[in-house]
Coordinates of C-alpha atoms in Angstrom, one line a residue:
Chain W
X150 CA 0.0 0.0 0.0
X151 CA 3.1 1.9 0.4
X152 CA 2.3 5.1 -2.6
X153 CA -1.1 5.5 -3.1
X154 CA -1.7 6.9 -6.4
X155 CA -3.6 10.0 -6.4
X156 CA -5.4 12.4 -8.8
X157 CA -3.0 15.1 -9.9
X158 CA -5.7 17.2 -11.2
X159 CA -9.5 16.8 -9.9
X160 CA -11.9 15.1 -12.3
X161 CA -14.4 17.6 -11.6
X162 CA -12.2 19.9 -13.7
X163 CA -10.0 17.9 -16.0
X164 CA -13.6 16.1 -17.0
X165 CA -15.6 18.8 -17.6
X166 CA -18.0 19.6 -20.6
X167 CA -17.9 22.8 -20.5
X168 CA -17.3 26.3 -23.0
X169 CA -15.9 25.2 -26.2
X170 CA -15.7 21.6 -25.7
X171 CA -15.6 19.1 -28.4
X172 CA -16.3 15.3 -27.7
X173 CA -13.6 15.0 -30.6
X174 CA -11.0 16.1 -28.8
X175 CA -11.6 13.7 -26.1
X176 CA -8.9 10.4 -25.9
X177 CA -11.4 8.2 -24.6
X178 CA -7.8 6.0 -24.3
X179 CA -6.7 9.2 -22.1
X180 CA -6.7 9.4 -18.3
X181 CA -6.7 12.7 -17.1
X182 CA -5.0 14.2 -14.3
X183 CA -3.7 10.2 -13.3
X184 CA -0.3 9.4 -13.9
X185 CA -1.1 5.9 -12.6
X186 CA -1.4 2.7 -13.8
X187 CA -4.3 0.2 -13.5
X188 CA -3.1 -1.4 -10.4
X189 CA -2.7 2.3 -9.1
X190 CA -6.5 2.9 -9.9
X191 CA -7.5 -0.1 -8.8
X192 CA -5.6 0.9 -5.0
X193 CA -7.2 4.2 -5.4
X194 CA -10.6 2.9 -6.0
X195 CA -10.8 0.4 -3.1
X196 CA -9.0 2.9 -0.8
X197 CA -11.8 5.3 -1.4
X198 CA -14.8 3.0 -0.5
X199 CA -14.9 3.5 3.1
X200 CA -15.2 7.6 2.4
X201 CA -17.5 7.1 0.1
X202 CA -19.9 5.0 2.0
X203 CA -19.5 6.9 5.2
X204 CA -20.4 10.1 3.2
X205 CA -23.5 8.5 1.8
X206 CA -24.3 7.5 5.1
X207 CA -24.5 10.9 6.5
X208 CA -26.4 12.4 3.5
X209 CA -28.8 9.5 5.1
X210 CA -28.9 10.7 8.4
X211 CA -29.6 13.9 7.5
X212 CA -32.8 13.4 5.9
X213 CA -33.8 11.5 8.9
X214 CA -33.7 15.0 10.5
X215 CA -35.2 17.0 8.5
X216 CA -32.5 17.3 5.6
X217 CA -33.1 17.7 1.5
X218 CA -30.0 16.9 0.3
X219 CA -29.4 14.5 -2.0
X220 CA -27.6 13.5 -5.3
X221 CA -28.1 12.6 -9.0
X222 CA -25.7 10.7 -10.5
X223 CA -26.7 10.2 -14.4
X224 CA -25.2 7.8 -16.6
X225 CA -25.2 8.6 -20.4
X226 CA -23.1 6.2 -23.0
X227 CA -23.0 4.0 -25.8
X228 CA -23.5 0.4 -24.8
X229 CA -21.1 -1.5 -23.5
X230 CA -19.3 1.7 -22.4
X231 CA -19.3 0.4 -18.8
X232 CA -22.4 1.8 -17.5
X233 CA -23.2 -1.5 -15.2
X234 CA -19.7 -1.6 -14.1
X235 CA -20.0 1.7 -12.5
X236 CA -22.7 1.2 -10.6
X237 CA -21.3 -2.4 -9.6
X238 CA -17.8 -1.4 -9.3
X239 CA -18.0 2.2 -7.2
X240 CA -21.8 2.4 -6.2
X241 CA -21.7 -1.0 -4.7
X242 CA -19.6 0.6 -1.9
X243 CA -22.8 3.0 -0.4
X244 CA -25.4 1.1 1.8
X245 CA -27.8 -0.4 -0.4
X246 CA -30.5 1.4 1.6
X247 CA -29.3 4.6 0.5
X248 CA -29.2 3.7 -2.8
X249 CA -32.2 4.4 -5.9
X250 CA -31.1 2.4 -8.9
X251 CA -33.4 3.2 -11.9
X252 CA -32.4 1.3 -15.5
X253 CA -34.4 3.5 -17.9
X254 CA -35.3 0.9 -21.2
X255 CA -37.5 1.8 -24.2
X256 CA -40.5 3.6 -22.9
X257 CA -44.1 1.7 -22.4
X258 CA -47.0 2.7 -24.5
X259 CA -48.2 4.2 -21.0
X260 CA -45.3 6.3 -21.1
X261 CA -45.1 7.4 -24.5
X262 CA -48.5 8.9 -23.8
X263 CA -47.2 11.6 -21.6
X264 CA -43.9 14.7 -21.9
X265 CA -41.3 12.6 -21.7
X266 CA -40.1 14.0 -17.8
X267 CA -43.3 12.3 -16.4
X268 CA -41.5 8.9 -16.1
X269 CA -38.0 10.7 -14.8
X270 CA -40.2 12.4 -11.9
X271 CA -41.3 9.5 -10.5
X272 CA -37.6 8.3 -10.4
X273 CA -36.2 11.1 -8.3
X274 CA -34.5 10.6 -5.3
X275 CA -36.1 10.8 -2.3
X276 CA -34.5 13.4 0.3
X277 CA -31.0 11.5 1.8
X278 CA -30.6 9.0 -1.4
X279 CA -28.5 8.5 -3.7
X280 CA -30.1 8.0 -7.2
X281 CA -28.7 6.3 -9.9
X282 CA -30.1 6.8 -13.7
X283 CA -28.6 4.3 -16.3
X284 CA -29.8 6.4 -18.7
X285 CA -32.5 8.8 -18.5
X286 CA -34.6 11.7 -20.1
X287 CA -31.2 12.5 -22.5
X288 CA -32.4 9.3 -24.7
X289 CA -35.4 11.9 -25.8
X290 CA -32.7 13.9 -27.2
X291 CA -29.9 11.1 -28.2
X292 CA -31.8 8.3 -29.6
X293 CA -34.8 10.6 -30.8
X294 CA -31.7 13.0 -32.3
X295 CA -30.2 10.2 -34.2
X296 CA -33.1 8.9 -35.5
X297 CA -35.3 12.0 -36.4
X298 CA -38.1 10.9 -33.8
X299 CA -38.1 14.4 -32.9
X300 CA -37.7 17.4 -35.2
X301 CA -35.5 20.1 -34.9
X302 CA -37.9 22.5 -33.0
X303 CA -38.9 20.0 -30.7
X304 CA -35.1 18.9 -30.1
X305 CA -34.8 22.3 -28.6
X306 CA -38.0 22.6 -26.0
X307 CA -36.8 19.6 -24.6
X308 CA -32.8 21.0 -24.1
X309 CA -34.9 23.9 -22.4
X310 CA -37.4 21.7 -20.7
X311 CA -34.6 19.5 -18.9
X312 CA -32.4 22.6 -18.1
X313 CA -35.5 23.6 -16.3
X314 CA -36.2 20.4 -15.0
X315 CA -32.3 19.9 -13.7
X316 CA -32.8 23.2 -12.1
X317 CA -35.8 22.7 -10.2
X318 CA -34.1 19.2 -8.6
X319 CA -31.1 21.7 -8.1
X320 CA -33.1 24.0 -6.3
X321 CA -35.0 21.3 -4.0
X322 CA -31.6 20.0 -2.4
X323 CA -30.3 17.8 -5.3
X324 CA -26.7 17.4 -6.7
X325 CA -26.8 16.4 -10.1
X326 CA -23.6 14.4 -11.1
X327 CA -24.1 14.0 -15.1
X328 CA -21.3 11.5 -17.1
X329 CA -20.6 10.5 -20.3
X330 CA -18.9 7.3 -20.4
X331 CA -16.9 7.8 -23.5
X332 CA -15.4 4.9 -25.6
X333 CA -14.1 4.5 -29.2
X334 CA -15.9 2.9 -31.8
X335 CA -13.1 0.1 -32.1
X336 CA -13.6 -0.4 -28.3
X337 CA -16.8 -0.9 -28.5
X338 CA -16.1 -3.8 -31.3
X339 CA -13.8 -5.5 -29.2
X340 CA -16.6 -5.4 -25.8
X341 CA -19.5 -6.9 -28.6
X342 CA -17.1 -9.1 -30.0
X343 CA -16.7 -10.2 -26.1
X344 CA -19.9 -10.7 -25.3
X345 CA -20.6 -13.3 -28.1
X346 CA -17.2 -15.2 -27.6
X347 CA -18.2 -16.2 -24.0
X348 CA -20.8 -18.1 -23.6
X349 CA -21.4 -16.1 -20.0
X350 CA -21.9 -13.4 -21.5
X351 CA -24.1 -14.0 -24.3
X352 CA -26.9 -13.0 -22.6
X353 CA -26.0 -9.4 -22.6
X354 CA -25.5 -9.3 -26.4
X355 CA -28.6 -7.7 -28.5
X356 CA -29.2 -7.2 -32.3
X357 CA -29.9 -4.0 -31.4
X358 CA -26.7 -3.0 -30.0
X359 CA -25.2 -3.2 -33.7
X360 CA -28.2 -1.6 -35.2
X361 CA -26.9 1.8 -33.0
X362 CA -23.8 1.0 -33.9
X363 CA -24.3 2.0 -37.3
X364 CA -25.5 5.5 -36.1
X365 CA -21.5 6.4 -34.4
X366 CA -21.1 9.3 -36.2
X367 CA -24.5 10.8 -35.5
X368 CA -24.7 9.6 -31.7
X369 CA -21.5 11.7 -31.0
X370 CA -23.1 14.6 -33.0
X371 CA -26.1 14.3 -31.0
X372 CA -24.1 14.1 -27.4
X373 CA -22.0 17.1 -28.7
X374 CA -25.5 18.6 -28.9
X375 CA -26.4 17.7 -25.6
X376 CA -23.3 19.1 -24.1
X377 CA -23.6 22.6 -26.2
X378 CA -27.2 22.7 -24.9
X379 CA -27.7 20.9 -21.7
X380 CA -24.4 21.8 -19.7
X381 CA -25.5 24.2 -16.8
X382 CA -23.2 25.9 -13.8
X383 CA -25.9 23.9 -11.6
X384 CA -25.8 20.4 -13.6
X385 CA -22.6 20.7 -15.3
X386 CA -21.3 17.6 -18.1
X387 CA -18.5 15.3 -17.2
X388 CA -16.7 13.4 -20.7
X389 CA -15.5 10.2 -18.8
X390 CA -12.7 8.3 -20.6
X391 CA -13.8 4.9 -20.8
X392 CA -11.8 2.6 -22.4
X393 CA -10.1 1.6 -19.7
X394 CA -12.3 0.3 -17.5
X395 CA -10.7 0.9 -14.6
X396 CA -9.9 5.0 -15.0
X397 CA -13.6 5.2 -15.8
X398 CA -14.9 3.7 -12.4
X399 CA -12.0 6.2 -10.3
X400 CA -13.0 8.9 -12.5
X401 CA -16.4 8.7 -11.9
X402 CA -16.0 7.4 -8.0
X403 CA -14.2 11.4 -7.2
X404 CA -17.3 13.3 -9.1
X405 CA -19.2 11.4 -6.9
X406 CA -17.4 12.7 -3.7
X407 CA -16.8 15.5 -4.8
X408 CA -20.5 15.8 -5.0
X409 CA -21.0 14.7 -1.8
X410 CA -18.2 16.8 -0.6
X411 CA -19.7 20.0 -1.8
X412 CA -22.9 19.2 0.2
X413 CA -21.0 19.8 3.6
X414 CA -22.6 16.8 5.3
X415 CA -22.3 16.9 9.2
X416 CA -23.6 14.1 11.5
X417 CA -27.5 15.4 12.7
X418 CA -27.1 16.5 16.3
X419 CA -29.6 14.7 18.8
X420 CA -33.0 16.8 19.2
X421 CA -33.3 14.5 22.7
X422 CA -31.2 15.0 25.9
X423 CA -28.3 11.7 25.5
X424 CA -28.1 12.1 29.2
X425 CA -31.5 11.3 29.9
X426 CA -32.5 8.6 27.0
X427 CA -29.1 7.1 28.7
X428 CA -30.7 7.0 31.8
X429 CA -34.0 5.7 30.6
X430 CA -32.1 3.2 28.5
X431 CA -30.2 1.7 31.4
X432 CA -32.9 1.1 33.7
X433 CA -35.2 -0.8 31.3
Chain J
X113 CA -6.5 -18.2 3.7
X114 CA -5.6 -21.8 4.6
X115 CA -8.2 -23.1 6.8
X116 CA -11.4 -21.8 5.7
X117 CA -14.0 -23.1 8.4
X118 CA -17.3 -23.5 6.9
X119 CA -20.7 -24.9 8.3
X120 CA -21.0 -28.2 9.7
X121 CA -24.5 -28.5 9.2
X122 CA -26.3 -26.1 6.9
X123 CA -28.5 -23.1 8.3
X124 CA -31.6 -24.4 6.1
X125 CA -31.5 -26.9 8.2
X126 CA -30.6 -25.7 12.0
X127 CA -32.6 -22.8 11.7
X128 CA -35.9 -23.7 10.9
X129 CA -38.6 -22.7 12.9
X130 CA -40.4 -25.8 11.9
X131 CA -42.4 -28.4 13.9
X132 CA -42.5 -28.0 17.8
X133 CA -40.0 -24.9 17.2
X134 CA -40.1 -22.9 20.3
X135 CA -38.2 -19.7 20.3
X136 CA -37.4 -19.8 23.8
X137 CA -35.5 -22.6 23.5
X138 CA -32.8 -20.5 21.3
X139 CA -29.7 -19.1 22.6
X140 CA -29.2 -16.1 20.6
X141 CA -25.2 -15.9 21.5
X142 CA -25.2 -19.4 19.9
X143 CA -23.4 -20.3 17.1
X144 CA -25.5 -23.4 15.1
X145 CA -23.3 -25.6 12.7
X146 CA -20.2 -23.7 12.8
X147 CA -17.4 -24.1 15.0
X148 CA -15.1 -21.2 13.6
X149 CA -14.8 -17.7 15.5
X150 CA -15.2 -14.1 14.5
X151 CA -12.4 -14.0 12.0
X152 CA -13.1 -17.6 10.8
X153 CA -16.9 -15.8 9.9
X154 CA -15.5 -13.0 8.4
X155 CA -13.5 -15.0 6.1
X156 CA -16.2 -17.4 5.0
X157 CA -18.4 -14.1 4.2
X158 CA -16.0 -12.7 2.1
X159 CA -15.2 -16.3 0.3
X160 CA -18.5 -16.1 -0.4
X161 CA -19.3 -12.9 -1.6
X162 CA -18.5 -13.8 -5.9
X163 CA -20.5 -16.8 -5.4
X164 CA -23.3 -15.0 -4.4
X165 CA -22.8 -12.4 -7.2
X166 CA -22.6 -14.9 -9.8
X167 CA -26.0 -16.6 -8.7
X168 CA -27.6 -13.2 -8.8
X169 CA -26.5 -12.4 -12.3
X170 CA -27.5 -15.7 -13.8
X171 CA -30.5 -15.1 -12.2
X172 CA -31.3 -11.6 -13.9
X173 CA -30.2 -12.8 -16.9
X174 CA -32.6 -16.3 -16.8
X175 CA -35.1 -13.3 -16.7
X176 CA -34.0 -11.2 -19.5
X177 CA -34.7 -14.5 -21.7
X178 CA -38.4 -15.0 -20.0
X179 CA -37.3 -16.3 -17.0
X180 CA -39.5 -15.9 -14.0
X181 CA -37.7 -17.1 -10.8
X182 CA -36.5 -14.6 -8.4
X183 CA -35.9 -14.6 -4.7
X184 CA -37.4 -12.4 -1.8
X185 CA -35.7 -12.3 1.2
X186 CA -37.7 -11.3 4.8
X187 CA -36.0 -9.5 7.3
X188 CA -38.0 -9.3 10.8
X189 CA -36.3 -8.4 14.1
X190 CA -36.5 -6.0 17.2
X191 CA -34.8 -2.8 16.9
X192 CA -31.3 -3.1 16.6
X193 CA -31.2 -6.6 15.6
X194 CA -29.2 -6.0 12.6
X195 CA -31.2 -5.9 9.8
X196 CA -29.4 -3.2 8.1
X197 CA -26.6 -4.5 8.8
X198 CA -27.8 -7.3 6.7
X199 CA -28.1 -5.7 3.7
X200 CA -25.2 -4.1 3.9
X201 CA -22.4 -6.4 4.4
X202 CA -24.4 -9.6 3.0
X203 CA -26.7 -8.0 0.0
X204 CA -24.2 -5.8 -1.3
X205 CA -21.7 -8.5 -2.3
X206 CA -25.1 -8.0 -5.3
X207 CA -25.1 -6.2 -8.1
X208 CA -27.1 -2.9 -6.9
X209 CA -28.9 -3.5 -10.5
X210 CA -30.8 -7.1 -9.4
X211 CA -31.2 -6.0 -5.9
X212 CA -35.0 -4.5 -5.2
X213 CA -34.8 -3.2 -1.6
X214 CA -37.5 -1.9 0.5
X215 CA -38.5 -0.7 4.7
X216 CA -41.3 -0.9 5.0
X217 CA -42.1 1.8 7.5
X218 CA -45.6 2.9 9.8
X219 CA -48.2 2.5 7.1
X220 CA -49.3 6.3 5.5
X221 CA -53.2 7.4 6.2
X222 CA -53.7 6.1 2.4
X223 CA -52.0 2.8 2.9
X224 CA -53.9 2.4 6.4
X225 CA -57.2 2.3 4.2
X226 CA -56.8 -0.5 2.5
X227 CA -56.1 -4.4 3.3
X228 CA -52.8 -4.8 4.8
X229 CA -50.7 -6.9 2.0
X230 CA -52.0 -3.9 -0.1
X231 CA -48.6 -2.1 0.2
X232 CA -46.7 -4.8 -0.2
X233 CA -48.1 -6.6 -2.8
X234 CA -46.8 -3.6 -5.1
X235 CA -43.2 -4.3 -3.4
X236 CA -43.3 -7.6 -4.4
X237 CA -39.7 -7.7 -6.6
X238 CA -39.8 -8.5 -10.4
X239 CA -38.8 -11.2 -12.4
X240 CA -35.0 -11.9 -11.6
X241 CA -34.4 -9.4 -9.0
X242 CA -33.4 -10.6 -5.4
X243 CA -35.9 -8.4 -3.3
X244 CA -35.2 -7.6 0.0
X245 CA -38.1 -6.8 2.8
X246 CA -36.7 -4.6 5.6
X247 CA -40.0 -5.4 7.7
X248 CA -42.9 -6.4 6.1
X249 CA -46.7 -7.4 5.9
X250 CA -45.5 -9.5 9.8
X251 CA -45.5 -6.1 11.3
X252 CA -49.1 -6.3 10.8
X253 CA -48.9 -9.6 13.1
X254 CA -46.2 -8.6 15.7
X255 CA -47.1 -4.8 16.9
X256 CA -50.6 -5.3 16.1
X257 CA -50.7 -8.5 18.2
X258 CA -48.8 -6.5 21.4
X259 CA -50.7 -3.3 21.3
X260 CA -53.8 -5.5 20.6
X261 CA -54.8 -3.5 17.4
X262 CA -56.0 -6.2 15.7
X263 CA -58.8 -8.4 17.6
X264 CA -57.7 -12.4 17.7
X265 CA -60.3 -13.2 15.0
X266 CA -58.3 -10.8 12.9
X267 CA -55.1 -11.8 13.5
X268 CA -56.4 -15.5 12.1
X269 CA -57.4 -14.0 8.9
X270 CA -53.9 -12.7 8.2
X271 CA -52.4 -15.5 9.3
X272 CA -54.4 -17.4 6.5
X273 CA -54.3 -14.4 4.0
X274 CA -50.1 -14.0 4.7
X275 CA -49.9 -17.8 3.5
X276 CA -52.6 -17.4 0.6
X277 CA -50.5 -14.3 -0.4
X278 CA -46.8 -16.2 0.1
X279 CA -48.2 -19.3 -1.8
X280 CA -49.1 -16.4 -5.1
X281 CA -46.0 -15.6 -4.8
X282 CA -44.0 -18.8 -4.9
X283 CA -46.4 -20.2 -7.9
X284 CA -45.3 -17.7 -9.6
X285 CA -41.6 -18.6 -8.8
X286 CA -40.4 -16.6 -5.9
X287 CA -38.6 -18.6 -3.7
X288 CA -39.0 -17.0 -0.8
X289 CA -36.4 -16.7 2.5
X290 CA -38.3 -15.7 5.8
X291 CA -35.5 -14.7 8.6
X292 CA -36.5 -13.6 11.9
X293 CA -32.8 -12.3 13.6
X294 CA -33.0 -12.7 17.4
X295 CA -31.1 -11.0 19.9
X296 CA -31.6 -11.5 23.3
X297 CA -33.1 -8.4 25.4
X298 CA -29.4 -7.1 27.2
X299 CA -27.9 -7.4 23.8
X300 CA -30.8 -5.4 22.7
X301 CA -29.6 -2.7 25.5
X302 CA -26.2 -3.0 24.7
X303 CA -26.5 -1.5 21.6
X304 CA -29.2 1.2 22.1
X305 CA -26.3 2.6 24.9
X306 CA -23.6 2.3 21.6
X307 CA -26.1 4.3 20.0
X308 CA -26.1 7.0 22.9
X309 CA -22.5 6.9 23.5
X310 CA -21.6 7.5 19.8
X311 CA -22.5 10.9 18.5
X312 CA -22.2 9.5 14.8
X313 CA -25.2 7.3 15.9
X314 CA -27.0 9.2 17.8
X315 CA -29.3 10.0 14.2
X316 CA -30.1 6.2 14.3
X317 CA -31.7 6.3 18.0
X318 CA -35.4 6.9 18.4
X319 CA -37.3 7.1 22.1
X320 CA -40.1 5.0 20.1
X321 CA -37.4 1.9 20.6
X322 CA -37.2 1.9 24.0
X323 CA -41.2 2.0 23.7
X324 CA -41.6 -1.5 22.1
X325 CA -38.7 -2.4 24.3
X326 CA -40.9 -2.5 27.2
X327 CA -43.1 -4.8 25.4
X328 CA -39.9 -7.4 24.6
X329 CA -42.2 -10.3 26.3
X330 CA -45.2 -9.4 24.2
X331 CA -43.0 -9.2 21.4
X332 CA -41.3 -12.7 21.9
X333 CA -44.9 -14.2 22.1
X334 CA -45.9 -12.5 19.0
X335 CA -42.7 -13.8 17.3
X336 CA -43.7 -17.6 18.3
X337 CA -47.3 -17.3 17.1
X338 CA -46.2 -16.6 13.8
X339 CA -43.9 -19.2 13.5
X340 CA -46.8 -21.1 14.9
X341 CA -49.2 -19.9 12.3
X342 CA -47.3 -18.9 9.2
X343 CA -44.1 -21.8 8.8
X344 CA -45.2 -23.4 5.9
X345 CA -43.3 -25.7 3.4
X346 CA -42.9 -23.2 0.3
X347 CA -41.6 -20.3 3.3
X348 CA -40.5 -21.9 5.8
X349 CA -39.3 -19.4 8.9
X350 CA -35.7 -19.6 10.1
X351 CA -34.8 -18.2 13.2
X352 CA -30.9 -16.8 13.5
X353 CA -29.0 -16.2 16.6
X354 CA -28.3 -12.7 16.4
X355 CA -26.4 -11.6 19.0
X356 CA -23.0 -12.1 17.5
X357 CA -23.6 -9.7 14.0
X358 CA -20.8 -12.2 12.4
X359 CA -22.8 -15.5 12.5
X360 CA -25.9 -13.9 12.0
X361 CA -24.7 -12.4 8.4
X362 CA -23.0 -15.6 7.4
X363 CA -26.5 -17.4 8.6
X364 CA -28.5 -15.4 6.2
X365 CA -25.6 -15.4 3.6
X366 CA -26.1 -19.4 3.9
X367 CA -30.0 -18.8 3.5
X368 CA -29.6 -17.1 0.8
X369 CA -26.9 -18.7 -1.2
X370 CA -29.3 -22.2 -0.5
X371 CA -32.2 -20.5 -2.0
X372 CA -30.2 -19.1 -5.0
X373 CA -28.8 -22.8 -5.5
X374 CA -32.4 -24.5 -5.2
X375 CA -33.6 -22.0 -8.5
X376 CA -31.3 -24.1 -10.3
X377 CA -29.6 -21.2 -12.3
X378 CA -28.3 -21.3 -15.9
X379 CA -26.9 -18.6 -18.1
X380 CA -29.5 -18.8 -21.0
X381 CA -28.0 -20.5 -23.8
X382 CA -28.3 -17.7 -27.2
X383 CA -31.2 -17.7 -29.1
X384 CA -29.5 -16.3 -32.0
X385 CA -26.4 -17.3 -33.8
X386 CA -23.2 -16.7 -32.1
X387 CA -21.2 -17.0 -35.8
X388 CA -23.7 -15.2 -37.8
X389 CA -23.6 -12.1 -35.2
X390 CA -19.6 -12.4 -35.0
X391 CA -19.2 -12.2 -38.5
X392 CA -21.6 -8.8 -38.5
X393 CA -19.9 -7.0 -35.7
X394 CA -16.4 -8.1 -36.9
X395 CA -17.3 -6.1 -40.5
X396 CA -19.3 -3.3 -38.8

């Protein structure tokens, strides 16, 4: 354990989407602000667990007195950019309790039938949670972008609908954490290529994983898009790095406390007199 | 890691609260079918953590191929029992994704006005998720029983509506693990005083413990007429010594692990063809 690798630069900065970014000018081979290697992140991650959970925790406690806080983490990628891995590999760490996983798929005929935020509000996280969106209300501009579902005009009252949206979560106590995992196309080859050559994994192969596929050039078009119009001072876009696995998951584990850092969690004081509930607990 | 001690005789077995069961006759400092100590536990819970990872992902993926099995594990207990700690060092070995968690808390005014499996029947976890009950429709037979809110006669009819209800629900192929974690009344004391004496758990004492505390007879009573009334053959009741947290986490990791092995898990076999879909991802 002796040199513990850390973050040169914070991935709160490094990371961000923000001004003049381009998606093209992201290495999604690079790792930003780490001059470690796997082994390093892999160190960093586990050291890191305990804060994170004990962070989490608090956020918990709060709530339990009264507190709003909580935090947003959303997930955006292409598949098999590692989205599952993040939430097994640095989520896993927080008290399951305190934890609202929400996989948005396809929408339901139910769902279809209303704006396209009804089905996100219901998902929100409650006061003291941590909520987890593998994807979420960006597919009504990335999926519906890339395949002309939604025109032009109607691209553009939904960027202003979420900002307004993100902003009202932001104003209610919540820390919106917003990531693109961001691999290559060739990457994502190899991870398909993967899936069918083990039989364990077959399962998580789909036809319809290739049929995106086809749509690269337009998906990144369509997230460049998103970042130009979605990317707030309140609910600011991270461009993760995500071919390597493992920079993705440390990456994404410090926006996450830093998140949770910024929300200057304190242990609730007791609202009862510890003297005398030590008292009354003694005697019974 | 040489040496790893592991159960003598499986909890399924040692722990049922079957036949002429009596609670009183269970020492909740004992340690049933395993010999090893604190740091024997530890490492057995650890050994077993990938295990239990793997069986949950087969199981979510039996269900992404129409699959219907899934497991829903029951956590009763008096306060400080350990049920979160449960979930926390036992569930989370899962993959947050196929883990459906939910405390089930003093029923709201709407929830009061209807039938009492009402709430929970909407709990109930999906096809392929490992749901986990933190509390559940037995409240409505353990702190109604002791503060006599529910008459005798009406007490019978949940009884028999609890087993109608758990009999749906294994049909329909949820196996379904019912723990009741017991620690004896000074442990019980013990840990309300840690809960004083720590001002980072102060948050997680409430005077409305030390309430139902005074009932802890009424309570034990409670405990054996559901055992009496509601251990049945598709969900059985098992009964874990609680008073050491170790044993009772690698108890219900046992519990568990059997119930996960009795689905009889496979990863589903490909219904498409592994070549065919090679060859188009290898060109695309």
């Amino acid at each position: 354990m002796a040199g513990l690798v850390k973050f040169k630069q914070h991935p709160t900065k490094t990371l961000k989407a923000g001004g003049s970014f381009n998606l093209a000018d992201v290495d999604p081979d690079s790792t930003p602000g780490f001059t470690g290697n796997k082994a390093d992140g892999k160190a960093l991650l586990a050291d890191l667990d305990s804060k994170l959970a004990e962070l989490q925790e608090k956020l918990f406690a709060e709530s339990r007195f009264g507190g709003t806080k909580r935090i947003l983490l959303i997930l955006q990628a292409m598949d098999t950019a590692g989205k599952g891995g993040i939430v097994k590999h640095v989520m896993a760490a927080m008290d399951p309790q305190g934890v609202q996983f929400k996989a948005f798929k396809a929408p339901t005929e139910e769902e279809k039938s209303y704006d396209f935020l009804w089905r996100i509000e219901k998902e929100v996280p409650a006061a003291g949670m941590v909520g987890v969106f593998d994807r979420s209300h960006y597919e009504d501009v990335l999926i519906h972008r890339v395949h002309g579902w939604a025109a032009p005009e109607e691209l553009k009252r939904r960027y202003g609908a979420i900002n307004e949206f993100e902003a009202r979560l932001t104003g209610s106590g919540t820390k919106i954490v917003k990531v693109m995992l961001n691999i290559s196309k060739d990457e994502q080859k190899a991870r398909l290529l993967a899936r069918l050559d083990e039989p364990a994994k077959n399962w998580k192969y789909s036809r319809g994983d290739l049929t995106e596929r086809a749509f690269w050039d337009d998906y990144m078009a369509a997230y460049q898009a998103v970042f130009d119009n979605t990317n707030t001072d309140e609910a600011p876009w991270h461009v993760v790095p995500a071919n390597k696995k493992w920079f993705a998951r440390i990456a994404v584990q410090q926006l996450v406390l830093g998140a949770l850092t910024d929300l200057k969690l304190e242990w609730p004081k007791a609202d009862f007199d510890v003297g005398v509930e030590r008292e009354l607990v003694a005697r019974s």
